[in-house]
Short mmCIF file of C-alpha atoms in Angstrom, two decimals:
data_model
loop_
_atom_site.label_atom_id
_atom_site.label_comp_id
_atom_site.label_asym_id
_atom_site.label_seq_id
_atom_site.Cartn_x
_atom_site.Cartn_y
_atom_site.Cartn_z
CA UNK A 1 151.73 24.11 178.46
CA UNK A 2 152.55 26.94 176.03
CA UNK A 3 151.45 26.41 172.42
CA UNK A 4 151.30 28.42 169.22
CA UNK A 5 147.87 28.76 167.64
CA UNK A 6 145.96 30.82 165.04
CA UNK A 7 143.39 32.98 166.84
CA UNK A 8 140.34 34.66 165.32
CA UNK A 9 140.33 37.98 167.17
CA UNK A 10 137.71 39.79 165.10
CA UNK A 11 135.56 38.85 162.13
CA UNK A 12 136.91 39.89 158.75
CA UNK A 13 140.47 40.29 160.04
CA UNK A 14 143.40 37.91 159.42
CA UNK A 15 144.01 35.22 162.02
CA UNK A 16 146.76 36.05 164.51
CA UNK A 17 149.31 33.32 165.25
CA UNK A 18 150.31 33.73 168.89
CA UNK A 19 151.27 31.98 172.11
CA UNK A 20 148.48 30.58 174.26
CA UNK A 21 148.22 28.47 177.38
CA UNK A 22 146.73 24.98 177.00
CA UNK A 23 145.62 23.22 180.19
CA UNK A 24 145.92 19.49 180.79
CA UNK A 25 143.05 17.22 179.69
CA UNK A 26 140.35 16.58 182.29
CA UNK A 27 138.22 13.46 182.68
CA UNK A 28 137.07 12.10 179.30
CA UNK A 29 139.47 14.40 177.42
CA UNK A 30 142.60 13.85 175.33
CA UNK A 31 145.67 15.94 174.55
CA UNK A 32 146.51 15.66 170.83
CA UNK A 33 149.69 16.80 169.10
CA UNK A 34 148.59 18.02 165.68
CA UNK A 35 150.62 16.79 162.72
CA UNK A 36 148.45 18.13 159.87
CA UNK A 37 145.30 20.17 159.39
CA UNK A 38 143.32 21.05 156.28
CA UNK A 39 142.18 24.63 155.72
CA UNK A 40 138.44 24.20 155.17
CA UNK A 41 135.80 26.58 153.83
CA UNK A 42 133.97 26.41 157.16
CA UNK A 43 136.96 28.06 158.86
CA UNK A 44 136.86 30.88 156.32
CA UNK A 45 133.07 31.10 156.63
CA UNK A 46 133.39 31.71 160.37
CA UNK A 47 136.39 34.04 160.09
CA UNK A 48 134.53 36.23 157.60
CA UNK A 49 131.59 36.80 159.95
CA UNK A 50 129.11 35.14 157.58
CA UNK A 51 128.36 32.39 160.12
CA UNK A 52 125.49 33.56 162.36
CA UNK A 53 126.70 31.23 165.12
CA UNK A 54 130.34 32.38 164.98
CA UNK A 55 132.19 33.77 168.00
CA UNK A 56 135.58 35.23 168.93
CA UNK A 57 138.23 35.09 170.25
CA UNK A 58 138.64 31.47 169.26
CA UNK A 59 141.24 29.14 167.77
CA UNK A 60 139.88 28.01 164.41
CA UNK A 61 140.58 24.74 162.60
CA UNK A 62 138.69 21.45 162.59
CA UNK A 63 140.13 19.24 159.81
CA UNK A 64 142.96 17.82 161.88
CA UNK A 65 144.97 14.67 162.40
CA UNK A 66 147.62 13.96 164.97
CA UNK A 67 149.00 11.76 167.72
CA UNK A 68 147.61 11.26 171.22
CA UNK A 69 150.03 12.62 173.85
CA UNK A 70 148.12 12.25 177.11
CA UNK A 71 144.65 11.19 178.24
CA UNK A 72 142.43 12.23 181.14
CA UNK A 73 140.70 10.00 183.64
CA UNK A 74 138.22 7.53 182.25
CA UNK A 75 139.51 7.56 178.66
CA UNK A 76 139.53 4.00 177.31
CA UNK A 77 139.28 4.13 173.50
CA UNK A 78 142.56 5.91 172.76
CA UNK A 79 146.00 5.83 174.37
CA UNK A 80 149.25 7.79 174.04
CA UNK A 81 150.82 7.10 170.65
CA UNK A 82 147.55 6.42 168.84
CA UNK A 83 147.00 8.20 165.53
CA UNK A 84 143.69 10.05 165.43
CA UNK A 85 141.47 12.16 163.19
CA UNK A 86 139.58 14.99 164.90
CA UNK A 87 135.78 14.99 164.69
CA UNK A 88 133.75 18.21 164.80
CA UNK A 89 130.77 15.83 164.74
CA UNK A 90 131.31 13.58 167.79
CA UNK A 91 129.90 10.13 168.42
CA UNK A 92 129.16 9.24 172.03
CA UNK A 93 127.53 5.92 171.01
CA UNK A 94 125.02 6.30 173.87
CA UNK A 95 122.56 9.14 173.11
CA UNK A 96 119.28 8.65 171.25
CA UNK A 97 120.77 9.85 167.97
CA UNK A 98 123.92 7.74 168.21
CA UNK A 99 121.80 4.64 168.76
CA UNK A 100 119.64 5.40 165.71
CA UNK A 101 120.95 4.58 162.23
CA UNK A 102 119.04 7.50 160.71
CA UNK A 103 121.34 10.29 161.93
CA UNK A 104 124.91 11.05 162.97
CA UNK A 105 124.01 14.20 164.93
CA UNK A 106 125.22 13.22 168.40
CA UNK A 107 123.45 15.05 171.22
CA UNK A 108 125.96 14.44 174.03
CA UNK A 109 127.93 17.71 173.97
CA UNK A 110 126.13 19.70 171.30
CA UNK A 111 125.16 22.65 173.51
CA UNK A 112 128.63 23.14 174.98
CA UNK A 113 130.29 22.69 171.60
CA UNK A 114 128.11 25.39 170.04
CA UNK A 115 129.24 27.78 172.79
CA UNK A 116 132.93 27.10 172.23
CA UNK A 117 133.33 25.06 175.38
CA UNK A 118 134.43 21.55 176.29
CA UNK A 119 131.88 19.17 177.87
CA UNK A 120 132.21 20.59 181.40
CA UNK A 121 131.34 24.10 180.20
CA UNK A 122 134.89 25.50 180.44
CA UNK A 123 137.84 25.89 178.06
CA UNK A 124 141.41 24.56 178.15
CA UNK A 125 142.70 27.45 176.06
CA UNK A 126 143.59 30.79 177.65
CA UNK A 127 145.68 33.92 177.18
CA UNK A 128 146.89 35.94 180.18
CA UNK A 129 144.33 34.18 182.32
CA UNK A 130 141.40 34.95 180.00
CA UNK A 131 139.57 32.00 178.35
CA UNK A 132 139.86 31.48 174.60
CA UNK A 133 136.99 29.50 173.12
CA UNK A 134 137.32 26.20 171.26
CA UNK A 135 136.02 26.09 167.67
CA UNK A 136 133.69 23.22 166.75
CA UNK A 137 135.09 21.36 169.74
CA UNK A 138 138.39 20.91 167.90
CA UNK A 139 140.58 24.07 167.47
CA UNK A 140 143.16 22.38 165.28
CA UNK A 141 144.96 25.49 163.96
CA UNK A 142 147.32 24.85 166.87
CA UNK A 143 150.37 22.78 167.72
CA UNK A 144 148.36 20.91 170.37
CA UNK A 145 144.68 20.71 171.28
CA UNK A 146 142.55 19.15 174.01
CA UNK A 147 139.41 17.38 172.84
CA UNK A 148 136.74 15.03 174.16
CA UNK A 149 137.48 11.35 173.63
CA UNK A 150 134.14 11.00 171.81
CA UNK A 151 135.36 13.45 169.15
CA UNK A 152 138.41 11.44 168.05
CA UNK A 153 138.58 8.60 165.52
CA UNK A 154 141.47 6.18 165.99
CA UNK A 155 142.98 5.27 162.62
CA UNK A 156 145.58 2.94 161.14
CA UNK A 157 149.04 4.40 161.92
CA UNK A 158 150.14 3.50 158.38
CA UNK A 159 148.00 6.32 156.98
CA UNK A 160 149.94 9.55 156.31
CA UNK A 161 148.39 12.15 158.59
CA UNK A 162 148.65 14.91 155.97
CA UNK A 163 146.18 12.82 153.94
CA UNK A 164 144.13 11.39 156.79
CA UNK A 165 143.24 14.88 158.03
CA UNK A 166 140.98 15.41 155.00
CA UNK A 167 138.66 12.72 156.37
CA UNK A 168 138.00 15.00 159.37
CA UNK A 169 135.56 17.07 157.32
CA UNK A 170 135.42 17.68 153.58
CA UNK A 171 136.24 14.29 152.11
CA UNK A 172 134.07 12.32 154.54
CA UNK A 173 131.22 14.78 154.01
CA UNK A 174 131.20 14.09 150.27
CA UNK A 175 131.73 10.36 150.54
CA UNK A 176 129.05 10.04 153.20
CA UNK A 177 126.52 12.14 151.29
CA UNK A 178 126.58 9.56 148.51
CA UNK A 179 127.01 6.44 150.62
CA UNK A 180 125.01 7.24 153.77
CA UNK A 181 122.53 10.03 153.05
CA UNK A 182 121.52 9.28 149.46
CA UNK A 183 122.51 5.61 149.51
CA UNK A 184 123.20 5.78 145.78
CA UNK A 185 122.00 2.66 144.00
CA UNK A 186 124.18 0.66 141.64
CA UNK A 187 123.59 1.48 137.97
CA UNK A 188 122.10 4.92 138.68
CA UNK A 189 122.77 8.35 137.21
CA UNK A 190 124.20 11.02 139.55
CA UNK A 191 124.97 14.71 139.16
CA UNK A 192 127.35 16.53 141.50
CA UNK A 193 127.32 20.34 141.54
CA UNK A 194 130.68 21.64 142.69
CA UNK A 195 134.12 20.04 142.34
CA UNK A 196 135.73 21.23 145.55
CA UNK A 197 136.69 18.90 148.37
CA UNK A 198 133.10 17.91 149.24
CA UNK A 199 131.94 17.57 145.64
CA UNK A 200 134.92 15.45 144.63
CA UNK A 201 134.27 13.28 147.67
CA UNK A 202 130.68 12.87 146.49
CA UNK A 203 131.91 11.86 143.02
CA UNK A 204 134.14 9.22 144.62
CA UNK A 205 131.25 8.05 146.81
CA UNK A 206 128.96 7.65 143.81
CA UNK A 207 131.66 5.61 142.06
CA UNK A 208 132.14 3.38 145.11
CA UNK A 209 128.38 2.81 145.22
CA UNK A 210 128.42 1.57 141.63
CA UNK A 211 126.75 4.49 139.85
CA UNK A 212 126.75 3.99 136.08
CA UNK A 213 126.88 7.66 135.13
CA UNK A 214 128.38 10.46 137.24
CA UNK A 215 128.11 14.00 135.90
CA UNK A 216 130.13 16.74 137.62
CA UNK A 217 129.34 20.44 137.15
CA UNK A 218 131.71 23.26 138.10
CA UNK A 219 132.96 26.61 136.84
CA UNK A 220 136.59 25.45 136.75
CA UNK A 221 137.95 23.23 134.00
CA UNK A 222 140.89 22.27 136.24
CA UNK A 223 138.55 21.03 138.96
CA UNK A 224 136.45 19.15 136.44
CA UNK A 225 139.60 17.33 135.32
CA UNK A 226 140.10 16.23 138.93
CA UNK A 227 136.49 15.00 138.99
CA UNK A 228 137.25 12.63 136.12
CA UNK A 229 140.09 11.24 138.20
CA UNK A 230 137.62 10.51 141.00
CA UNK A 231 135.20 8.68 138.72
CA UNK A 232 133.11 11.26 136.87
CA UNK A 233 131.96 9.98 133.48
CA UNK A 234 130.79 13.38 132.19
CA UNK A 235 131.66 16.98 133.09
CA UNK A 236 130.59 20.42 131.97
CA UNK A 237 131.00 24.04 133.01
CA UNK A 238 127.99 25.20 135.00
CA UNK A 239 125.80 28.24 134.53
CA UNK A 240 122.22 29.31 133.99
CA UNK A 241 121.57 26.50 131.51
CA UNK A 242 122.82 23.65 133.68
CA UNK A 243 119.40 22.18 134.44
CA UNK A 244 118.40 22.01 130.78
CA UNK A 245 121.74 20.45 129.90
CA UNK A 246 121.21 17.70 132.49
CA UNK A 247 117.65 17.11 131.25
CA UNK A 248 119.01 16.80 127.71
CA UNK A 249 121.57 14.25 128.90
CA UNK A 250 118.93 12.14 130.66
CA UNK A 251 116.13 11.87 128.12
CA UNK A 252 114.27 14.80 129.67
CA UNK A 253 113.80 13.13 133.07
CA UNK A 254 116.73 14.27 135.19
CA UNK A 255 119.19 12.38 137.39
CA UNK A 256 118.36 9.74 139.98
CA UNK A 257 120.56 11.54 142.51
CA UNK A 258 121.90 15.09 142.62
CA UNK A 259 124.33 16.60 145.10
CA UNK A 260 124.93 20.29 145.84
CA UNK A 261 128.39 21.08 147.22
CA UNK A 262 128.83 24.81 146.64
CA UNK A 263 126.75 26.57 149.30
CA UNK A 264 125.15 28.71 146.58
CA UNK A 265 121.36 28.75 146.96
CA UNK A 266 120.88 29.22 143.21
CA UNK A 267 122.88 26.04 142.59
CA UNK A 268 120.84 24.29 145.27
CA UNK A 269 117.74 25.10 143.27
CA UNK A 270 119.38 23.69 140.14
CA UNK A 271 120.12 20.48 142.05
CA UNK A 272 116.43 20.12 142.89
CA UNK A 273 115.22 20.95 139.39
CA UNK A 274 117.64 18.53 137.72
CA UNK A 275 116.60 15.60 139.92
CA UNK A 276 114.47 12.99 138.17
CA UNK A 277 110.73 13.28 138.29
CA UNK A 278 109.17 10.35 140.13
CA UNK A 279 112.03 9.50 142.51
CA UNK A 280 114.94 11.93 142.16
CA UNK A 281 116.76 12.79 145.40
CA UNK A 282 118.61 16.11 145.77
CA UNK A 283 121.10 16.09 148.66
CA UNK A 284 122.31 19.43 150.04
CA UNK A 285 125.86 19.45 151.43
CA UNK A 286 126.84 23.11 150.99
CA UNK A 287 126.49 25.74 153.72
CA UNK A 288 124.62 28.86 152.58
CA UNK A 289 125.30 32.37 153.84
CA UNK A 290 123.55 34.05 156.74
CA UNK A 291 119.89 34.80 155.97
CA UNK A 292 119.82 33.05 152.58
CA UNK A 293 116.88 30.83 151.69
CA UNK A 294 116.24 28.11 149.12
CA UNK A 295 113.25 28.66 146.83
CA UNK A 296 111.68 25.48 145.45
CA UNK A 297 108.68 25.47 143.14
CA UNK A 298 106.26 23.00 144.83
CA UNK A 299 105.52 21.31 141.50
CA UNK A 300 109.00 19.76 141.56
CA UNK A 301 108.22 18.07 144.88
CA UNK A 302 104.66 17.08 143.98
CA UNK A 303 106.01 15.23 140.96
CA UNK A 304 108.13 13.00 143.13
CA UNK A 305 111.44 14.73 143.84
CA UNK A 306 112.81 14.75 147.38
CA UNK A 307 115.31 17.00 149.14
CA UNK A 308 117.67 15.82 151.89
CA UNK A 309 120.21 17.64 154.03
CA UNK A 310 123.52 16.02 154.90
CA UNK A 311 125.74 17.06 157.82
CA UNK A 312 129.20 15.47 157.73
CA UNK A 313 127.73 13.05 155.20
CA UNK A 314 125.73 11.25 157.86
CA UNK A 315 129.06 9.78 159.04
CA UNK A 316 129.21 8.36 162.57
CA UNK A 317 132.81 9.45 162.91
CA UNK A 318 134.42 7.09 165.39
CA UNK A 319 133.04 4.09 163.49
CA UNK A 320 133.16 5.13 159.83
CA UNK A 321 136.15 7.49 159.47
CA UNK A 322 138.59 4.63 160.23
CA UNK A 323 136.82 2.58 157.54
CA UNK A 324 137.25 5.41 155.01
CA UNK A 325 140.95 5.66 155.90
CA UNK A 326 141.30 1.91 155.35
CA UNK A 327 139.66 2.33 151.93
CA UNK A 328 142.26 4.99 151.12
CA UNK A 329 145.07 2.67 152.19
CA UNK A 330 143.56 -0.08 150.01
CA UNK A 331 143.67 2.23 146.97
CA UNK A 332 139.90 2.69 146.66
CA UNK A 333 140.04 6.46 147.28
CA UNK A 334 142.67 8.74 145.71
CA UNK A 335 143.42 11.30 148.41
CA UNK A 336 146.78 12.49 147.09
CA UNK A 337 145.12 14.47 144.29
CA UNK A 338 143.31 16.67 146.82
CA UNK A 339 146.38 18.11 148.61
CA UNK A 340 147.25 21.18 146.58
CA UNK A 341 149.48 23.20 148.91
CA UNK A 342 151.54 22.55 152.04
CA UNK A 343 151.70 25.46 154.49
CA UNK A 344 153.16 26.26 157.89
CA UNK A 345 150.94 27.49 160.74
CA UNK A 346 152.27 31.01 160.15
CA UNK A 347 150.90 30.81 156.60
CA UNK A 348 147.33 29.95 157.64
CA UNK A 349 145.90 33.17 156.15
CA UNK A 350 147.55 32.24 152.86
CA UNK A 351 145.38 29.13 152.96
CA UNK A 352 142.28 31.35 153.02
CA UNK A 353 143.64 33.41 150.11
CA UNK A 354 144.26 30.29 148.02
CA UNK A 355 140.74 29.08 148.77
CA UNK A 356 139.14 32.37 147.74
CA UNK A 357 141.17 32.28 144.52
CA UNK A 358 140.03 28.67 143.95
CA UNK A 359 143.69 27.72 143.68
CA UNK A 360 143.73 23.96 144.20
CA UNK A 361 141.44 21.80 146.32
CA UNK A 362 142.95 21.74 149.81
CA UNK A 363 145.80 23.52 151.54
CA UNK A 364 147.20 21.48 154.43
CA UNK A 365 149.08 22.92 157.38
CA UNK A 366 152.08 20.76 158.21
CA UNK A 367 153.14 20.97 161.85
CA UNK A 368 156.10 18.58 161.47
#
């Protein structure tokens, strides 16, 4: 079938919206009609060339939600008409990692996914007979996409898809960092660095876990106001003195849990240094640039602080994303506040511009 999609032709250049050919789903695969897709920082990160694992030409996009149109042989968990959220982090439920509660990093199709291919080592996207690679196994900057069944979460059809799509990446990453990775304890003190999509999700996750004090740090007063709406009890504008300010707020000890959601290695260091001596846990959610490193003075670790990484918030997507969507429908998570701009597919590059200008939290492409 012919589809329109946003193609990354070369790094640093705008995406080109063009006609492509999309082949039918093969065994274990699903054809999804996209209804909505968030424009995420990871898409911009790859498009810019900063991602050392990036490739082109490819159809970007991974924060999608849509409706199942057709399924390939052997597909049992979803059927035509089902509403789904796309998962760049699949869950096969069978590999060693899927069967272990300690990680969500499914091993089933990792190698093929990293090469821009579907599980059989080929692509369903092409242009004039030449393959176009899939991005993160999803490629949701497109009217339709073909994906593995294990990379789709079936959700309640009552959930608006222009809200549900945010659970495909940013929102679930923040929620999961607090709820799965850090396992924030009730009555604790938390600090979240960064009030973008992931950071605001982390604030909400800390609230849902029963944290007593949630401090959010960002450079934008507007974003800090949104953090209060998600459950932050304290906010302040970040900078070089952020660590000392947190120590002053916590009797000189630091916070029980800190979360870094900016991708800035200097802020990552602040997250470590503002974690409480004795048991403080600093969770890293942000993606740093190519070649950047995090410097930690060993004394901070020797005196009891720990550092954890969190990919997609430790969320096992097929199981937990539907639960998050149900929490949204129940009123426990305010998703409406995150959708700042509605765009058409032809305006996808505008989404990148708004992100770079820090205008709003999330631009959502509406395919309706």
